[in-house]
């Protein structure tokens, strides 16, 4: 009841925060006004605030009645996507070509409300809460890696870290979780295939990089079907092909971009070698050349087994308004994975769908959700944090 009273007090404001942040999105590495907005709110509650973390990130620190107790970090990402919003929301994006299409506006509003609640209750728990508003999650190398490199977790002696992401695949009032390995690693693939341009009707005068590129795309799929252990989920997708020829012009170069995702580090490294070998050898077979650049992305996201079991048991035993659902591994990635590599972590999906059959997907130009979902995220995160800091979790 205590939490619901506080949530009812802050819910309207949390919705207003989400609407403001949604209407004023900023891209990765440019979250300047977003950071100012967050900082102003935290300081208004007398929460110690550190700015310019990992670029435009913000860290807030709340101390309990005894700051020498457990130390918990809570994380929300800040950046938006380069998408032109096509919703009819009153609070739709004011910034052309930029949209909070991945729910980061909700993540920030959720963490702000959680911060407010924990700050109100600070005389009831011991330890510290480290609030991490992370910039640049959507763009490599990601804000999480920089935060770790800047020793935020180390200097604050963080014991565990919790994060969440909205999910249109789950109904409002439900949280999804996975014990252990949860989300895939991701690497970016860039291939330039070079030939010789010429008139499309005069075959002897050109070396065709288009045909070569098509063969490379097809041959790369053999990595999945013939080289991979089928027990290891793996995806290799080429999502961008630029040739810039014409109906009667063969270009000199074709540019390919794609992604490789999996759950096994050894296989991940082996596959990168195979991608280069197949691209180069296929190009050679077509008398072209291939320049391959694979940029390492985020690692596999892992939920600590003991911590996750304890949290889910706590939710099932105490938060009757929240339904928990064990969900499958995901081929999508989140740089929260870096945190999960260095601290015991719990990452969950917050249901936001009124109808999971008709909900708009993340990264869609019409993505949105009912504000009613916010309070369940606030309730879940603040309750878990409070339970941990008052020793109600066996961890």
Short mmCIF file of C-alpha atoms in Angstrom, two decimals:
data_model
loop_
_atom_site.label_atom_id
_atom_site.label_comp_id
_atom_site.label_asym_id
_atom_site.label_seq_id
_atom_site.Cartn_x
_atom_site.Cartn_y
_atom_site.Cartn_z
CA UNK A 1 0.00 0.00 0.00
CA UNK A 2 2.87 2.36 0.86
CA UNK A 3 4.29 2.07 -2.64
CA UNK A 4 0.94 2.55 -4.33
CA UNK A 5 0.31 5.73 -2.36
CA UNK A 6 3.64 7.12 -3.54
CA UNK A 7 3.06 5.89 -7.10
CA UNK A 8 -0.38 7.50 -7.17
CA UNK A 9 1.25 10.74 -6.04
CA UNK A 10 3.89 10.65 -8.77
CA UNK A 11 2.14 8.85 -11.66
CA UNK A 12 0.67 11.98 -13.26
CA UNK A 13 4.07 13.67 -13.19
CA UNK A 14 5.78 10.55 -14.56
CA UNK A 15 3.40 10.61 -17.51
CA UNK A 16 4.17 14.30 -18.05
CA UNK A 17 7.91 13.52 -17.98
CA UNK A 18 7.45 10.77 -20.51
CA UNK A 19 5.41 13.07 -22.78
CA UNK A 20 8.01 15.85 -22.59
CA UNK A 21 10.87 13.46 -23.32
CA UNK A 22 8.93 11.87 -26.18
CA UNK A 23 8.21 15.26 -27.72
CA UNK A 24 11.85 16.35 -27.44
CA UNK A 25 13.94 13.35 -28.52
CA UNK A 26 17.67 13.55 -29.13
CA UNK A 27 19.95 11.17 -30.99
CA UNK A 28 22.90 9.23 -29.59
CA UNK A 29 25.80 11.47 -28.52
CA UNK A 30 23.53 14.51 -28.60
CA UNK A 31 21.32 14.06 -25.51
CA UNK A 32 22.17 17.53 -24.20
CA UNK A 33 18.71 18.89 -23.37
CA UNK A 34 17.56 15.47 -22.18
CA UNK A 35 20.42 15.45 -19.68
CA UNK A 36 19.55 18.98 -18.51
CA UNK A 37 15.91 17.97 -17.99
CA UNK A 38 16.87 14.92 -15.91
CA UNK A 39 19.45 16.86 -13.92
CA UNK A 40 16.97 19.60 -13.05
CA UNK A 41 14.48 17.08 -11.68
CA UNK A 42 17.05 15.16 -9.63
CA UNK A 43 18.46 18.35 -8.14
CA UNK A 44 14.94 19.54 -7.26
CA UNK A 45 14.74 16.49 -4.96
CA UNK A 46 18.19 17.27 -3.51
CA UNK A 47 19.71 14.18 -5.13
CA UNK A 48 23.45 14.43 -5.75
CA UNK A 49 23.98 14.59 -9.51
CA UNK A 50 27.00 14.03 -11.73
CA UNK A 51 26.73 15.15 -15.36
CA UNK A 52 28.68 14.54 -18.57
CA UNK A 53 29.06 10.86 -17.76
CA UNK A 54 30.12 8.87 -20.84
CA UNK A 55 29.35 11.99 -22.85
CA UNK A 56 25.87 13.24 -22.04
CA UNK A 57 24.95 10.75 -19.33
CA UNK A 58 23.72 11.61 -15.85
CA UNK A 59 24.36 9.76 -12.60
CA UNK A 60 22.37 10.45 -9.45
CA UNK A 61 23.19 9.10 -6.00
CA UNK A 62 20.68 8.61 -3.18
CA UNK A 63 22.04 7.74 0.25
CA UNK A 64 19.95 5.87 2.79
CA UNK A 65 20.02 6.20 6.57
CA UNK A 66 23.35 4.33 6.55
CA UNK A 67 25.24 4.81 3.27
CA UNK A 68 27.61 1.95 4.17
CA UNK A 69 25.02 -0.70 3.35
CA UNK A 70 24.30 -2.41 0.05
CA UNK A 71 24.77 -0.44 -3.16
CA UNK A 72 22.34 -0.85 -6.02
CA UNK A 73 22.49 0.66 -9.50
CA UNK A 74 19.40 1.29 -11.63
CA UNK A 75 19.76 2.09 -15.33
CA UNK A 76 17.71 3.82 -18.03
CA UNK A 77 18.85 4.68 -21.56
CA UNK A 78 18.32 8.17 -22.97
CA UNK A 79 18.77 8.32 -26.74
CA UNK A 80 16.20 8.30 -29.53
CA UNK A 81 16.28 6.92 -33.08
CA UNK A 82 16.63 8.58 -36.53
CA UNK A 83 13.01 7.87 -37.46
CA UNK A 84 10.34 10.30 -38.67
CA UNK A 85 7.40 9.85 -36.30
CA UNK A 86 4.02 9.20 -37.91
CA UNK A 87 1.75 8.96 -34.89
CA UNK A 88 -1.08 11.36 -34.11
CA UNK A 89 -0.06 11.84 -30.50
CA UNK A 90 -0.49 15.26 -28.95
CA UNK A 91 3.06 14.84 -27.65
CA UNK A 92 4.58 13.53 -30.89
CA UNK A 93 8.17 14.41 -31.69
CA UNK A 94 8.93 18.07 -32.34
CA UNK A 95 12.31 17.18 -33.82
CA UNK A 96 12.24 16.30 -37.50
CA UNK A 97 13.51 12.82 -38.25
CA UNK A 98 14.02 11.88 -34.59
CA UNK A 99 11.70 9.70 -32.52
CA UNK A 100 11.61 7.79 -29.25
CA UNK A 101 10.58 4.62 -31.07
CA UNK A 102 12.27 2.25 -28.63
CA UNK A 103 10.66 3.39 -25.39
CA UNK A 104 13.64 5.17 -23.89
CA UNK A 105 11.30 8.03 -22.95
CA UNK A 106 9.41 5.53 -20.78
CA UNK A 107 12.63 4.12 -19.35
CA UNK A 108 13.73 7.58 -18.21
CA UNK A 109 10.32 8.46 -16.77
CA UNK A 110 10.27 5.12 -14.96
CA UNK A 111 13.68 5.69 -13.40
CA UNK A 112 12.87 9.27 -12.44
CA UNK A 113 9.72 8.13 -10.64
CA UNK A 114 11.61 5.29 -8.98
CA UNK A 115 14.25 7.79 -7.85
CA UNK A 116 11.54 10.01 -6.37
CA UNK A 117 10.03 7.11 -4.41
CA UNK A 118 13.33 5.76 -3.08
CA UNK A 119 14.39 9.27 -2.12
CA UNK A 120 11.14 9.76 -0.20
CA UNK A 121 11.82 6.50 1.67
CA UNK A 122 15.56 7.03 2.18
CA UNK A 123 15.26 6.96 5.99
CA UNK A 124 13.84 3.44 5.81
CA UNK A 125 16.70 1.71 4.01
CA UNK A 126 20.47 1.47 4.28
CA UNK A 127 23.01 1.75 1.51
CA UNK A 128 23.05 3.74 -1.71
CA UNK A 129 21.16 3.85 -4.98
CA UNK A 130 23.14 4.82 -8.07
CA UNK A 131 20.84 6.15 -10.80
CA UNK A 132 22.39 5.68 -14.24
CA UNK A 133 20.86 7.63 -17.13
CA UNK A 134 22.89 6.18 -19.98
CA UNK A 135 23.48 7.97 -23.30
CA UNK A 136 24.05 6.43 -26.72
CA UNK A 137 22.64 2.94 -26.21
CA UNK A 138 21.52 2.81 -29.84
CA UNK A 139 24.96 3.53 -31.34
CA UNK A 140 28.21 1.58 -30.99
CA UNK A 141 30.19 1.41 -28.82
CA UNK A 142 27.28 2.30 -26.53
CA UNK A 143 27.16 4.31 -23.34
CA UNK A 144 27.42 1.35 -20.94
CA UNK A 145 30.95 0.47 -21.99
CA UNK A 146 32.07 4.07 -21.47
CA UNK A 147 30.38 4.20 -18.06
CA UNK A 148 32.32 1.11 -17.00
CA UNK A 149 35.55 2.55 -18.41
CA UNK A 150 34.95 5.75 -16.42
CA UNK A 151 34.74 3.49 -13.33
CA UNK A 152 31.30 4.66 -12.22
CA UNK A 153 30.39 1.19 -10.93
CA UNK A 154 33.83 0.66 -9.42
CA UNK A 155 34.08 4.03 -7.70
CA UNK A 156 30.56 3.75 -6.27
CA UNK A 157 31.20 0.13 -5.21
CA UNK A 158 28.03 -1.06 -6.92
CA UNK A 159 26.97 -4.56 -5.84
CA UNK A 160 24.18 -5.27 -8.33
CA UNK A 161 22.52 -3.49 -11.24
CA UNK A 162 18.96 -3.60 -12.58
CA UNK A 163 17.58 -2.46 -15.93
CA UNK A 164 14.41 -2.85 -17.92
CA UNK A 165 12.98 -2.40 -21.40
CA UNK A 166 9.39 -1.91 -22.53
CA UNK A 167 7.88 -4.78 -24.52
CA UNK A 168 4.86 -4.63 -26.86
CA UNK A 169 4.96 -8.43 -26.84
CA UNK A 170 3.71 -8.57 -23.25
CA UNK A 171 0.44 -7.26 -21.79
CA UNK A 172 0.26 -4.36 -19.36
CA UNK A 173 0.89 -5.57 -15.81
CA UNK A 174 3.25 -8.36 -16.88
CA UNK A 175 7.02 -8.46 -16.70
CA UNK A 176 9.08 -10.87 -18.77
CA UNK A 177 12.33 -12.37 -17.56
CA UNK A 178 14.89 -15.03 -18.46
CA UNK A 179 17.28 -16.72 -16.06
CA UNK A 180 20.83 -16.79 -17.37
CA UNK A 181 21.62 -15.97 -21.01
CA UNK A 182 18.91 -13.60 -22.26
CA UNK A 183 19.92 -11.46 -25.27
CA UNK A 184 22.32 -12.02 -28.15
CA UNK A 185 25.65 -10.45 -28.86
CA UNK A 186 25.69 -8.24 -31.95
CA UNK A 187 28.38 -7.28 -34.45
CA UNK A 188 28.09 -4.96 -37.44
CA UNK A 189 29.23 -6.15 -40.89
CA UNK A 190 30.42 -3.77 -43.63
CA UNK A 191 31.58 -5.11 -47.00
CA UNK A 192 32.70 -3.11 -50.05
CA UNK A 193 32.74 -5.20 -53.22
CA UNK A 194 34.80 -3.63 -56.01
CA UNK A 195 34.73 -4.40 -59.72
CA UNK A 196 34.90 -2.31 -62.88
CA UNK A 197 32.05 -0.14 -64.12
CA UNK A 198 30.73 -0.18 -67.65
CA UNK A 199 27.74 -0.27 -69.98
CA UNK A 200 25.41 -3.08 -68.95
CA UNK A 201 25.16 -4.27 -72.58
CA UNK A 202 28.90 -4.56 -73.16
CA UNK A 203 29.82 -7.48 -70.92
CA UNK A 204 33.51 -7.64 -71.85
CA UNK A 205 34.09 -4.10 -70.63
CA UNK A 206 33.01 -4.45 -67.00
CA UNK A 207 33.60 -6.62 -63.92
CA UNK A 208 30.25 -6.94 -62.17
CA UNK A 209 30.27 -6.27 -58.40
CA UNK A 210 26.47 -6.60 -58.29
CA UNK A 211 26.48 -10.30 -59.19
CA UNK A 212 29.45 -10.81 -56.90
CA UNK A 213 27.61 -9.11 -54.02
CA UNK A 214 24.52 -11.24 -54.60
CA UNK A 215 26.68 -14.37 -54.40
CA UNK A 216 28.35 -13.12 -51.24
CA UNK A 217 24.98 -12.51 -49.58
CA UNK A 218 23.81 -16.02 -50.44
CA UNK A 219 27.07 -17.71 -49.51
CA UNK A 220 27.21 -16.02 -46.13
CA UNK A 221 24.04 -17.86 -45.19
CA UNK A 222 26.00 -21.12 -45.40
CA UNK A 223 27.64 -20.00 -42.15
CA UNK A 224 24.27 -20.44 -40.46
CA UNK A 225 23.10 -23.62 -42.19
CA UNK A 226 26.40 -25.51 -42.63
CA UNK A 227 29.00 -24.14 -40.20
CA UNK A 228 27.01 -23.40 -37.07
CA UNK A 229 26.13 -25.80 -34.27
CA UNK A 230 22.31 -25.75 -34.55
CA UNK A 231 22.05 -25.72 -30.75
CA UNK A 232 23.51 -22.18 -30.76
CA UNK A 233 20.91 -19.62 -31.95
CA UNK A 234 22.54 -17.45 -34.62
CA UNK A 235 21.38 -14.83 -37.10
CA UNK A 236 23.30 -13.27 -40.01
CA UNK A 237 21.35 -10.66 -41.95
CA UNK A 238 22.38 -8.24 -44.68
CA UNK A 239 20.01 -5.31 -44.40
CA UNK A 240 21.56 -2.72 -46.68
CA UNK A 241 22.76 -3.00 -50.29
CA UNK A 242 23.89 0.09 -52.22
CA UNK A 243 24.93 -0.28 -55.86
CA UNK A 244 24.17 3.14 -57.43
CA UNK A 245 24.06 1.79 -60.96
CA UNK A 246 21.28 2.27 -63.49
CA UNK A 247 19.26 0.07 -65.81
CA UNK A 248 22.14 0.18 -68.28
CA UNK A 249 25.07 0.97 -65.98
CA UNK A 250 27.08 -1.54 -63.97
CA UNK A 251 28.63 0.30 -60.99
CA UNK A 252 32.23 -0.08 -59.93
CA UNK A 253 31.36 -0.80 -56.31
CA UNK A 254 28.60 -2.27 -54.14
CA UNK A 255 28.31 -1.59 -50.43
CA UNK A 256 26.78 -4.16 -48.06
CA UNK A 257 25.84 -3.74 -44.40
CA UNK A 258 24.52 -6.34 -42.00
CA UNK A 259 24.50 -7.83 -38.52
CA UNK A 260 25.73 -11.03 -36.90
CA UNK A 261 24.14 -12.18 -33.65
CA UNK A 262 24.69 -15.21 -31.46
CA UNK A 263 25.05 -16.46 -27.87
CA UNK A 264 28.45 -18.17 -27.83
CA UNK A 265 31.69 -16.16 -27.70
CA UNK A 266 33.88 -18.87 -29.22
CA UNK A 267 31.49 -19.30 -32.15
CA UNK A 268 31.15 -15.53 -32.44
CA UNK A 269 34.89 -15.18 -33.03
CA UNK A 270 35.02 -18.15 -35.42
CA UNK A 271 32.12 -16.78 -37.46
CA UNK A 272 33.82 -13.41 -37.94
CA UNK A 273 36.74 -15.21 -39.59
CA UNK A 274 34.35 -17.18 -41.80
CA UNK A 275 32.51 -14.02 -42.86
CA UNK A 276 35.77 -12.49 -44.09
CA UNK A 277 36.93 -15.68 -45.80
CA UNK A 278 33.64 -16.30 -47.60
CA UNK A 279 33.30 -12.68 -48.72
CA UNK A 280 36.87 -12.50 -50.01
CA UNK A 281 36.88 -15.89 -51.72
CA UNK A 282 33.47 -15.37 -53.32
CA UNK A 283 34.55 -11.96 -54.59
CA UNK A 284 37.70 -13.49 -56.04
CA UNK A 285 35.66 -16.17 -57.84
CA UNK A 286 33.78 -13.36 -59.60
CA UNK A 287 36.99 -11.45 -60.41
CA UNK A 288 36.11 -8.75 -57.91
CA UNK A 289 37.59 -7.82 -54.55
CA UNK A 290 35.97 -7.46 -51.13
CA UNK A 291 36.94 -5.21 -48.26
CA UNK A 292 35.43 -6.58 -45.05
CA UNK A 293 35.10 -4.61 -41.82
CA UNK A 294 33.40 -6.22 -38.84
CA UNK A 295 32.83 -3.85 -35.93
CA UNK A 296 32.45 -5.61 -32.57
CA UNK A 297 29.13 -4.80 -30.95
CA UNK A 298 27.51 -5.64 -27.65
CA UNK A 299 28.20 -8.91 -25.83
CA UNK A 300 25.60 -11.42 -24.68
CA UNK A 301 23.31 -10.15 -21.92
CA UNK A 302 23.24 -12.43 -18.90
CA UNK A 303 20.84 -12.37 -15.93
CA UNK A 304 22.52 -13.62 -12.75
CA UNK A 305 20.83 -16.91 -11.90
CA UNK A 306 20.58 -16.53 -8.12
CA UNK A 307 19.63 -12.84 -8.23
CA UNK A 308 16.97 -13.40 -10.88
CA UNK A 309 15.40 -16.30 -8.99
CA UNK A 310 15.32 -14.26 -5.78
CA UNK A 311 13.72 -11.26 -7.49
CA UNK A 312 11.08 -13.32 -9.27
CA UNK A 313 10.24 -15.15 -6.04
CA UNK A 314 9.91 -11.80 -4.28
CA UNK A 315 7.62 -10.43 -6.99
CA UNK A 316 5.44 -13.55 -7.05
CA UNK A 317 5.16 -13.57 -3.25
CA UNK A 318 4.64 -9.86 -2.67
CA UNK A 319 3.62 -7.90 -5.77
CA UNK A 320 0.22 -9.37 -6.49
CA UNK A 321 -0.53 -6.72 -9.12
CA UNK A 322 2.40 -7.94 -11.24
CA UNK A 323 2.35 -11.10 -13.31
CA UNK A 324 5.72 -12.65 -14.15
CA UNK A 325 6.40 -14.65 -17.29
CA UNK A 326 9.52 -16.56 -18.26
CA UNK A 327 10.20 -15.63 -21.88
CA UNK A 328 12.53 -17.06 -24.55
CA UNK A 329 15.98 -15.74 -25.40
CA UNK A 330 16.01 -12.73 -27.70
CA UNK A 331 18.12 -12.16 -30.80
CA UNK A 332 17.97 -8.40 -30.19
CA UNK A 333 20.78 -6.74 -28.24
CA UNK A 334 21.18 -4.15 -25.51
CA UNK A 335 24.41 -2.70 -24.20
CA UNK A 336 23.15 -3.34 -20.67
CA UNK A 337 24.99 -6.57 -21.50
CA UNK A 338 28.26 -4.83 -20.60
CA UNK A 339 26.95 -4.22 -17.09
CA UNK A 340 25.89 -7.86 -16.85
CA UNK A 341 29.46 -8.90 -17.63
CA UNK A 342 30.90 -7.09 -14.60
CA UNK A 343 28.14 -7.11 -11.94
CA UNK A 344 25.30 -9.46 -10.94
CA UNK A 345 22.42 -8.12 -13.02
CA UNK A 346 18.68 -8.39 -13.50
CA UNK A 347 17.15 -7.13 -16.75
CA UNK A 348 13.43 -7.47 -17.40
CA UNK A 349 10.88 -6.62 -20.05
CA UNK A 350 7.92 -4.46 -19.04
CA UNK A 351 4.64 -5.30 -20.75
CA UNK A 352 3.02 -2.30 -22.46
CA UNK A 353 0.46 -3.93 -24.77
CA UNK A 354 -3.28 -3.48 -24.39
CA UNK A 355 -3.53 -6.20 -27.06
CA UNK A 356 -0.36 -8.11 -27.95
CA UNK A 357 -1.84 -9.03 -31.34
CA UNK A 358 -2.19 -5.42 -32.48
CA UNK A 359 0.55 -3.58 -30.56
CA UNK A 360 3.02 -1.65 -32.72
CA UNK A 361 6.57 -2.96 -32.69
CA UNK A 362 9.64 -1.22 -31.33
CA UNK A 363 11.57 0.90 -33.85
CA UNK A 364 8.33 1.52 -35.76
CA UNK A 365 7.37 5.01 -36.95
CA UNK A 366 3.97 4.53 -35.28
CA UNK A 367 5.21 2.96 -32.04
CA UNK A 368 3.43 4.10 -28.89
CA UNK A 369 1.68 2.66 -25.85
CA UNK A 370 -0.85 3.44 -23.14
CA UNK A 371 0.59 5.52 -20.30
CA UNK A 372 -1.17 3.19 -17.86
CA UNK A 373 1.72 0.75 -18.31
CA UNK A 374 4.18 3.13 -16.64
CA UNK A 375 2.97 2.60 -13.08
CA UNK A 376 3.68 -1.13 -13.25
CA UNK A 377 7.28 -0.47 -14.22
CA UNK A 378 7.65 2.07 -11.42
CA UNK A 379 6.07 -0.35 -8.94
CA UNK A 380 8.30 -3.23 -10.01
CA UNK A 381 11.61 -1.36 -10.05
CA UNK A 382 11.06 0.62 -6.85
CA UNK A 383 9.80 -2.46 -4.98
CA UNK A 384 12.77 -4.59 -6.04
CA UNK A 385 15.19 -1.84 -5.04
CA UNK A 386 13.51 -1.30 -1.67
CA UNK A 387 13.46 -5.05 -0.96
CA UNK A 388 17.15 -5.37 -1.76
CA UNK A 389 18.13 -2.37 0.37
CA UNK A 390 16.04 -3.60 3.33
CA UNK A 391 17.48 -7.13 3.13
CA UNK A 392 14.27 -8.76 1.98
CA UNK A 393 16.10 -10.42 -0.91
CA UNK A 394 18.41 -13.32 -0.11
CA UNK A 395 21.29 -11.91 -2.15
#
